Amino acid sequence: MSAKLQLLVVALFLAVLIVDVSPAQHRRKSRRRTTTTEASVQDEIMNMLEADEIAEEAAAEEAEVTHENGRNEAGSKQRLLQADPCIDKHCGAGRVCQSTEEGTAECVCVEFCNQEVDPRRKVCTNYNETFGSDCEVHQARCFCDTGDARCRGPDYQHVHIVYYGECRQIPMCKEDDMADFPRRMRDWLFNIMRDLADRQELPSHYLKMQREAETNHTLRWTNAAIWKWCDLDGHPHDRAVSRHELFPIKAPLMALEHCIAPFLDSCDVNDDHKITLLEWGKCLQLDEDDIEDKCDELAEANQEQY
Ligand SMILES: *[C@@H]1O[C@H](CO)[C@@H](O)[C@H](O)[C@H]1NC(C)=O
Ligand SMILES: *[C@@H]1O[C@H](CO)[C@@H](O)[C@H](O)[C@H]1NC(C)=O
């Protein structure tokens, strides 16, 4: 083979090579070529093309990465929601939040209540039946509310806690005890208010009243009485303490203080199932003139503070 022919074949080969290279082969081939010392116009072109191609691919990859990241972010957010749609869901007593297959939150009856060992955790219901815990009472009620087969009967739709502790025969409140009860109740309220203040658990708008009660003997009991009355009158806030609103003082004391129930009944002089502040004051044997409905004033002061 002549040198001329040889050159022609090589030239042809190169020409075919340049024309024939598919984009995919481009880089590999030109890269391989850059490892050779042979520099040619074609090599320069190839290198430029390669560089542009790499840049293009890098840009595309970057776009894809951000795109994928975006997808991942959306995906993980969705997964998070799927994992716990219950985060913001509040369920009532005896109910817990459960996520549905659709990823939404719903409240269902508690399946298992913690087994309480402390007998003080037991509760006595309006059917004079001891339940292991308040959870069990709310659960029983929930079963009836939701048409669950575990509902123990139509009555249980209205089951509620009357007092803490096992059901017992509550001894009669003796006349002497009853006579002494308003004084004990006043003291008790004053002491609770003081304890809360000491523990910094008394809402700030009541602190002034508490300090007044400490320093001014006239206000010692009235302020405590007003505080408690305002505190109880919250569901609804209607300037009267209804029976259910008495729960926070009645339920914990019933098993210990035989006179609390008859005493609270006696406060409702006109028997309309509501205790007004005036009735409350009278019942605690406080001077009517010292009793002042400060609840709204106090609540407003509280709002201004925040
Ligand atoms: C309630 O149950 C307790 C304990 O079983 C019992 O001693 C008491 O007499 C009952 N009270 C009423 C009002 O039935
Ligand atoms: C105690 O409070 C009463 C009622 O607000 C008030 O009339 C009296 O001046 C106060 N006494 C003292 C010593 O601050």
Tab-separated table of C-alpha atoms and ligand atoms in Angstrom:
chain	number	residue	atom	x	y	z
A	1	MET	CA	0.000	0.000	0.000
A	2	SER	CA	1.360	3.382	-1.041
A	3	ALA	CA	1.831	6.139	1.434
A	4	LYS	CA	-0.666	8.213	-0.465
A	5	LEU	CA	-3.334	5.561	-0.272
A	6	GLN	CA	-2.548	5.022	3.342
A	7	LEU	CA	-3.113	8.747	4.030
A	8	LEU	CA	-6.348	8.652	2.075
A	9	VAL	CA	-7.639	5.706	4.035
A	10	VAL	CA	-6.762	7.387	7.281
A	11	ALA	CA	-8.422	10.624	6.085
A	12	LEU	CA	-11.502	8.736	4.993
A	13	PHE	CA	-11.552	6.824	8.224
A	14	LEU	CA	-11.354	10.026	10.184
A	15	ALA	CA	-14.051	11.628	8.050
A	16	VAL	CA	-16.329	8.650	8.572
A	17	LEU	CA	-15.510	8.725	12.225
A	18	ILE	CA	-16.410	12.406	12.596
A	19	VAL	CA	-19.615	12.132	10.602
A	20	ASP	CA	-20.662	8.829	12.065
A	21	VAL	CA	-20.210	9.516	15.739
A	22	SER	CA	-23.513	9.415	17.484
A	23	PRO	CA	-23.952	11.955	20.305
A	24	ALA	CA	-23.582	9.221	22.908
A	25	GLN	CA	-20.299	8.082	21.579
A	26	HIS	CA	-19.067	11.583	21.151
A	27	ARG	CA	-17.648	12.171	24.547
A	28	ARG	CA	-16.122	8.808	25.084
A	29	LYS	CA	-14.404	8.848	21.757
A	30	SER	CA	-13.170	12.404	21.947
A	31	ARG	CA	-12.029	11.839	25.500
A	32	ARG	CA	-10.078	8.891	24.421
A	33	ARG	CA	-8.606	11.051	21.779
A	34	THR	CA	-7.523	13.720	24.228
A	35	THR	CA	-5.293	11.152	25.820
A	36	THR	CA	-3.350	10.918	22.608
A	37	THR	CA	-0.755	13.462	21.805
A	38	GLU	CA	-2.156	13.768	18.301
A	39	ALA	CA	-3.692	17.236	18.080
A	40	SER	CA	-5.782	18.109	15.066
A	41	VAL	CA	-8.491	20.500	14.047
A	42	GLN	CA	-11.001	17.747	14.524
A	43	ASP	CA	-9.719	17.176	18.037
A	44	GLU	CA	-10.181	20.839	18.853
A	45	ILE	CA	-13.698	20.704	17.507
A	46	MET	CA	-14.355	17.521	19.407
A	47	ASN	CA	-13.008	18.995	22.634
A	48	MET	CA	-15.148	22.084	22.229
A	49	LEU	CA	-18.179	20.006	21.451
A	50	GLU	CA	-17.390	17.781	24.379
A	51	ALA	CA	-16.982	20.702	26.732
A	52	ASP	CA	-20.283	22.188	25.615
A	53	GLU	CA	-21.946	18.856	25.893
A	54	ILE	CA	-20.624	18.340	29.418
A	55	ALA	CA	-21.782	21.810	30.380
A	56	GLU	CA	-25.187	21.134	28.905
A	57	GLU	CA	-25.480	17.843	30.675
A	58	ALA	CA	-24.364	19.367	33.950
A	59	ALA	CA	-26.990	22.079	33.655
A	60	ALA	CA	-29.634	19.502	32.820
A	61	GLU	CA	-28.518	17.357	35.735
A	62	GLU	CA	-28.639	20.315	38.078
A	63	ALA	CA	-32.141	21.150	36.906
A	64	GLU	CA	-33.101	17.537	37.428
A	65	VAL	CA	-31.571	17.489	40.896
A	66	THR	CA	-33.491	20.598	41.950
A	67	HIS	CA	-36.558	19.158	40.354
A	68	GLU	CA	-36.097	15.932	42.236
A	69	ASN	CA	-35.361	17.804	45.442
A	70	GLY	CA	-38.571	19.685	45.017
A	71	ARG	CA	-40.358	16.421	44.532
A	72	ASN	CA	-38.612	14.962	47.534
A	73	GLU	CA	-39.560	17.906	49.682
A	74	ALA	CA	-43.169	17.685	48.640
A	75	GLY	CA	-43.000	13.951	49.076
A	76	SER	CA	-41.508	14.083	52.549
A	77	LYS	CA	-44.027	16.696	53.604
A	78	GLN	CA	-46.766	14.442	52.399
A	79	ARG	CA	-45.179	11.503	54.136
A	80	LEU	CA	-44.983	13.551	57.348
A	81	LEU	CA	-48.633	14.383	57.053
A	82	GLN	CA	-49.358	10.792	56.333
A	83	ALA	CA	-47.311	9.764	59.319
A	84	ASP	CA	-49.187	12.070	61.674
A	85	PRO	CA	-52.252	13.952	60.517
A	86	CYS	CA	-53.136	13.977	64.220
A	87	ILE	CA	-50.592	16.589	65.207
A	88	ASP	CA	-53.131	19.426	65.279
A	89	LYS	CA	-56.180	17.348	66.070
A	90	HIS	CA	-57.778	17.632	69.473
A	91	CYS	CA	-60.001	14.802	70.574
A	92	GLY	CA	-62.380	14.901	73.507
A	93	ALA	CA	-62.187	12.874	76.692
A	94	GLY	CA	-62.114	9.134	76.117
A	95	ARG	CA	-61.072	9.627	72.533
A	96	VAL	CA	-57.796	9.526	70.708
A	97	CYS	CA	-56.835	10.671	67.289
A	98	GLN	CA	-56.296	8.076	64.624
A	99	SER	CA	-55.155	8.592	61.077
A	100	THR	CA	-57.328	7.105	58.385
A	101	GLU	CA	-56.124	5.356	55.240
A	102	GLU	CA	-56.822	8.558	53.341
A	103	GLY	CA	-54.342	10.303	55.607
A	104	THR	CA	-56.902	12.342	57.510
A	105	ALA	CA	-57.333	12.514	61.250
A	106	GLU	CA	-60.346	11.241	63.120
A	107	CYS	CA	-61.216	10.828	66.770
A	108	VAL	CA	-62.011	7.320	67.936
A	109	CYS	CA	-62.750	5.848	71.347
A	110	VAL	CA	-59.715	4.980	73.436
A	111	GLU	CA	-59.040	1.258	73.025
A	112	PHE	CA	-57.118	0.711	76.232
A	113	CYS	CA	-57.026	2.814	79.355
A	114	ASN	CA	-53.940	2.641	81.556
A	115	GLN	CA	-54.455	0.292	84.452
A	116	GLU	CA	-54.327	2.528	87.483
A	117	VAL	CA	-53.023	0.939	90.657
A	118	ASP	CA	-53.534	3.946	92.897
A	119	PRO	CA	-57.062	3.611	94.372
A	120	ARG	CA	-57.300	7.392	94.384
A	121	ARG	CA	-57.381	7.186	90.595
A	122	LYS	CA	-60.628	5.281	90.780
A	123	VAL	CA	-63.782	7.232	90.205
A	124	CYS	CA	-67.391	6.926	91.241
A	125	THR	CA	-70.026	7.608	88.599
A	126	ASN	CA	-73.551	8.953	88.663
A	127	TYR	CA	-74.709	5.311	88.738
A	128	ASN	CA	-72.727	4.769	91.924
A	129	GLU	CA	-70.429	2.439	90.063
A	130	THR	CA	-66.686	2.421	90.585
A	131	PHE	CA	-64.554	2.682	87.453
A	132	GLY	CA	-60.814	2.091	87.349
A	133	SER	CA	-60.084	5.598	86.098
A	134	ASP	CA	-61.664	8.623	84.504
A	135	CYS	CA	-60.441	7.261	81.172
A	136	GLU	CA	-62.661	4.201	81.562
A	137	VAL	CA	-65.710	6.356	82.194
A	138	HIS	CA	-65.087	8.497	79.143
A	139	GLN	CA	-64.378	5.412	77.097
A	140	ALA	CA	-67.654	3.771	78.164
A	141	ARG	CA	-69.498	6.911	77.184
A	142	CYS	CA	-67.694	7.140	73.885
A	143	PHE	CA	-68.633	3.549	73.014
A	144	CYS	CA	-72.302	4.487	73.397
A	145	ASP	CA	-71.949	7.795	71.566
A	146	THR	CA	-70.408	6.099	68.561
A	147	GLY	CA	-72.711	3.086	68.436
A	148	ASP	CA	-69.886	0.747	69.383
A	149	ALA	CA	-70.979	-2.796	70.328
A	150	ARG	CA	-69.082	-2.393	73.590
A	151	CYS	CA	-71.639	0.156	74.821
A	152	ARG	CA	-72.899	-1.300	78.086
A	153	GLY	CA	-76.422	0.023	77.728
A	154	PRO	CA	-78.348	3.199	76.957
A	155	ASP	CA	-77.631	4.652	80.415
A	156	TYR	CA	-73.937	4.695	79.725
A	157	GLN	CA	-74.348	7.395	77.161
A	158	HIS	CA	-74.778	9.672	80.171
A	159	VAL	CA	-72.265	8.123	82.510
A	160	HIS	CA	-70.037	10.680	84.182
A	161	ILE	CA	-67.768	11.073	87.159
A	162	VAL	CA	-69.331	12.344	90.331
A	163	TYR	CA	-66.304	12.086	92.554
A	164	TYR	CA	-62.784	10.719	92.751
A	165	GLY	CA	-62.147	7.563	94.698
A	166	GLU	CA	-64.152	4.375	95.013
A	167	CYS	CA	-67.897	4.628	95.426
A	168	ARG	CA	-68.768	4.532	99.077
A	169	GLN	CA	-71.503	5.172	101.482
A	170	ILE	CA	-71.099	8.892	102.076
A	171	PRO	CA	-71.911	9.518	105.709
A	172	MET	CA	-74.545	12.077	106.513
A	173	CYS	CA	-73.295	15.587	107.043
A	174	LYS	CA	-73.897	16.270	110.712
A	175	GLU	CA	-75.464	19.531	111.702
A	176	ASP	CA	-72.409	20.677	113.638
A	177	ASP	CA	-70.161	19.929	110.693
A	178	MET	CA	-72.464	21.819	108.392
A	179	ALA	CA	-72.485	24.830	110.704
A	180	ASP	CA	-68.704	24.910	110.656
A	181	PHE	CA	-68.417	24.226	106.949
A	182	PRO	CA	-68.547	27.797	105.548
A	183	ARG	CA	-65.593	28.800	107.715
A	184	ARG	CA	-63.611	25.750	106.660
A	185	MET	CA	-64.484	26.354	103.039
A	186	ARG	CA	-63.343	29.989	103.246
A	187	ASP	CA	-60.061	28.950	104.788
A	188	TRP	CA	-59.635	26.242	102.259
A	189	LEU	CA	-60.181	28.670	99.356
A	190	PHE	CA	-57.775	31.189	100.844
A	191	ASN	CA	-55.139	28.488	101.276
A	192	ILE	CA	-55.538	27.170	97.754
A	193	MET	CA	-55.192	30.663	96.371
A	194	ARG	CA	-52.049	31.204	98.421
A	195	ASP	CA	-50.589	27.872	97.355
A	196	LEU	CA	-51.207	28.639	93.712
A	197	ALA	CA	-49.579	32.048	94.106
A	198	ASP	CA	-46.571	30.484	95.843
A	199	ARG	CA	-46.218	27.968	93.077
A	200	GLN	CA	-46.683	30.761	90.521
A	201	GLU	CA	-49.653	28.954	89.071
A	202	LEU	CA	-52.181	31.641	89.902
A	203	PRO	CA	-53.140	33.567	86.761
A	204	SER	CA	-51.389	36.914	86.957
A	205	HIS	CA	-54.588	38.943	87.032
A	206	TYR	CA	-55.514	37.317	90.341
A	207	LEU	CA	-52.164	38.016	91.975
A	208	LYS	CA	-53.160	41.506	93.077
A	209	MET	CA	-56.232	40.069	94.774
A	210	GLN	CA	-54.101	37.449	96.425
A	211	ARG	CA	-51.680	40.075	97.774
A	212	GLU	CA	-54.620	42.150	99.010
A	213	ALA	CA	-55.995	39.077	100.735
A	214	GLU	CA	-52.663	38.552	102.478
A	215	THR	CA	-52.392	42.110	103.768
A	216	ASN	CA	-55.950	43.270	104.308
A	217	HIS	CA	-57.845	41.099	106.721
A	218	THR	CA	-61.211	42.297	105.442
A	219	LEU	CA	-60.351	40.944	102.019
A	220	ARG	CA	-58.783	37.712	103.189
A	221	TRP	CA	-61.781	35.540	102.424
A	222	THR	CA	-63.782	37.700	100.061
A	223	ASN	CA	-60.987	37.878	97.542
A	224	ALA	CA	-60.453	34.141	97.704
A	225	ALA	CA	-64.198	33.588	97.317
A	226	ILE	CA	-64.433	35.957	94.343
A	227	TRP	CA	-61.410	34.380	92.723
A	228	LYS	CA	-62.854	30.879	93.028
A	229	TRP	CA	-66.253	31.924	91.790
A	230	CYS	CA	-64.802	33.677	88.713
A	231	ASP	CA	-62.591	30.657	88.171
A	232	LEU	CA	-65.504	28.232	88.282
A	233	ASP	CA	-67.778	30.305	86.070
A	234	GLY	CA	-66.122	29.493	82.799
A	235	HIS	CA	-68.265	26.923	80.985
A	236	PRO	CA	-70.138	29.047	80.007
A	237	HIS	CA	-69.006	32.344	81.417
A	238	ASP	CA	-72.446	33.642	82.386
A	239	ARG	CA	-72.049	35.088	85.889
A	240	ALA	CA	-73.471	32.012	87.471
A	241	VAL	CA	-71.887	28.780	88.564
A	242	SER	CA	-74.002	25.893	87.373
A	243	ARG	CA	-73.887	22.360	88.743
A	244	HIS	CA	-71.392	21.048	86.249
A	245	GLU	CA	-69.177	24.050	86.904
A	246	LEU	CA	-68.921	22.961	90.525
A	247	PHE	CA	-67.228	19.755	89.469
A	248	PRO	CA	-63.658	21.026	90.067
A	249	ILE	CA	-64.309	21.624	93.757
A	250	LYS	CA	-66.881	18.943	94.365
A	251	ALA	CA	-65.320	15.887	92.747
A	252	PRO	CA	-62.018	15.847	94.613
A	253	LEU	CA	-63.609	16.611	97.989
A	254	MET	CA	-66.723	14.444	98.010
A	255	ALA	CA	-65.060	11.337	99.387
A	256	LEU	CA	-63.339	13.305	102.157
A	257	GLU	CA	-65.787	16.022	103.048
A	258	HIS	CA	-69.241	14.696	103.721
A	259	CYS	CA	-70.668	18.159	103.845
A	260	ILE	CA	-69.459	19.519	100.516
A	261	ALA	CA	-72.436	18.307	98.491
A	262	PRO	CA	-75.123	19.494	100.921
A	263	PHE	CA	-73.193	22.696	101.445
A	264	LEU	CA	-73.042	23.494	97.709
A	265	ASP	CA	-76.712	22.588	97.383
A	266	SER	CA	-77.486	25.030	100.154
A	267	CYS	CA	-75.684	27.805	98.271
A	268	ASP	CA	-78.274	27.636	95.520
A	269	VAL	CA	-80.913	29.302	97.659
A	270	ASN	CA	-83.506	29.763	94.929
A	271	ASP	CA	-82.825	26.268	93.597
A	272	ASP	CA	-82.381	27.342	89.973
A	273	HIS	CA	-79.297	25.136	89.668
A	274	LYS	CA	-77.101	28.196	89.440
A	275	ILE	CA	-75.062	29.906	92.102
A	276	THR	CA	-74.671	33.624	91.655
A	277	LEU	CA	-71.791	35.498	93.218
A	278	LEU	CA	-74.137	36.930	95.801
A	279	GLU	CA	-75.409	33.478	96.695
A	280	TRP	CA	-71.829	32.282	96.876
A	281	GLY	CA	-70.858	35.087	99.221
A	282	LYS	CA	-73.843	34.497	101.475
A	283	CYS	CA	-73.178	30.816	101.548
A	284	LEU	CA	-69.615	31.456	102.692
A	285	GLN	CA	-71.018	33.916	105.244
A	286	LEU	CA	-69.221	36.887	103.798
A	287	ASP	CA	-70.348	40.471	104.012
A	288	GLU	CA	-72.457	41.261	100.978
A	289	ASP	CA	-70.887	44.714	100.660
A	290	ASP	CA	-67.415	43.260	100.115
A	291	ILE	CA	-68.556	40.968	97.365
A	292	GLU	CA	-68.018	42.526	94.014
A	293	ASP	CA	-68.258	40.938	90.625
A	294	LYS	CA	-64.746	41.574	89.378
A	295	CYS	CA	-64.485	38.688	86.964
A	296	ASP	CA	-64.773	40.705	83.767
A	297	GLU	CA	-62.593	43.453	85.104
A	298	LEU	CA	-59.984	40.859	85.973
A	299	ALA	CA	-60.270	39.111	82.657
A	300	GLU	CA	-59.903	42.439	80.831
A	301	ALA	CA	-56.859	43.351	82.869
A	302	ASN	CA	-55.475	40.009	81.870
A	303	GLN	CA	-56.075	40.646	78.193
A	304	GLU	CA	-54.452	44.062	78.346
A	305	GLN	CA	-51.384	42.452	79.782
A	306	TYR	CA	-50.869	40.274	76.738
B	1	LIG	C1	-72.840	3.219	96.379
B	1	LIG	O1	-71.981	2.111	96.396
B	1	LIG	C2	-71.325	1.935	97.630
B	1	LIG	C3	-70.270	0.844	97.449
B	1	LIG	O2	-70.741	-0.201	96.688
B	1	LIG	C4	-72.357	1.598	98.673
B	1	LIG	O3	-71.738	1.363	99.936
B	1	LIG	C5	-73.319	2.756	98.777
B	1	LIG	O4	-74.353	2.464	99.675
B	1	LIG	C6	-73.918	3.075	97.434
B	1	LIG	N1	-74.632	4.338	97.529
B	1	LIG	C7	-75.851	4.491	97.062
B	1	LIG	C8	-76.437	5.845	97.220
B	1	LIG	O5	-76.455	3.591	96.540
B	2	LIG	C1	-59.094	46.712	103.188
B	2	LIG	O1	-60.043	46.602	102.149
B	2	LIG	C2	-61.253	47.284	102.360
B	2	LIG	C3	-62.213	46.928	101.258
B	2	LIG	O2	-61.666	47.189	100.000
B	2	LIG	C4	-60.956	48.773	102.408
B	2	LIG	O3	-62.143	49.502	102.662
B	2	LIG	C5	-59.950	49.029	103.542
B	2	LIG	O4	-59.557	50.385	103.553
B	2	LIG	C6	-58.703	48.162	103.364
B	2	LIG	N1	-57.854	48.278	104.531
B	2	LIG	C7	-56.549	48.485	104.435
B	2	LIG	C8	-55.807	48.552	105.709
B	2	LIG	O5	-55.990	48.628	103.379
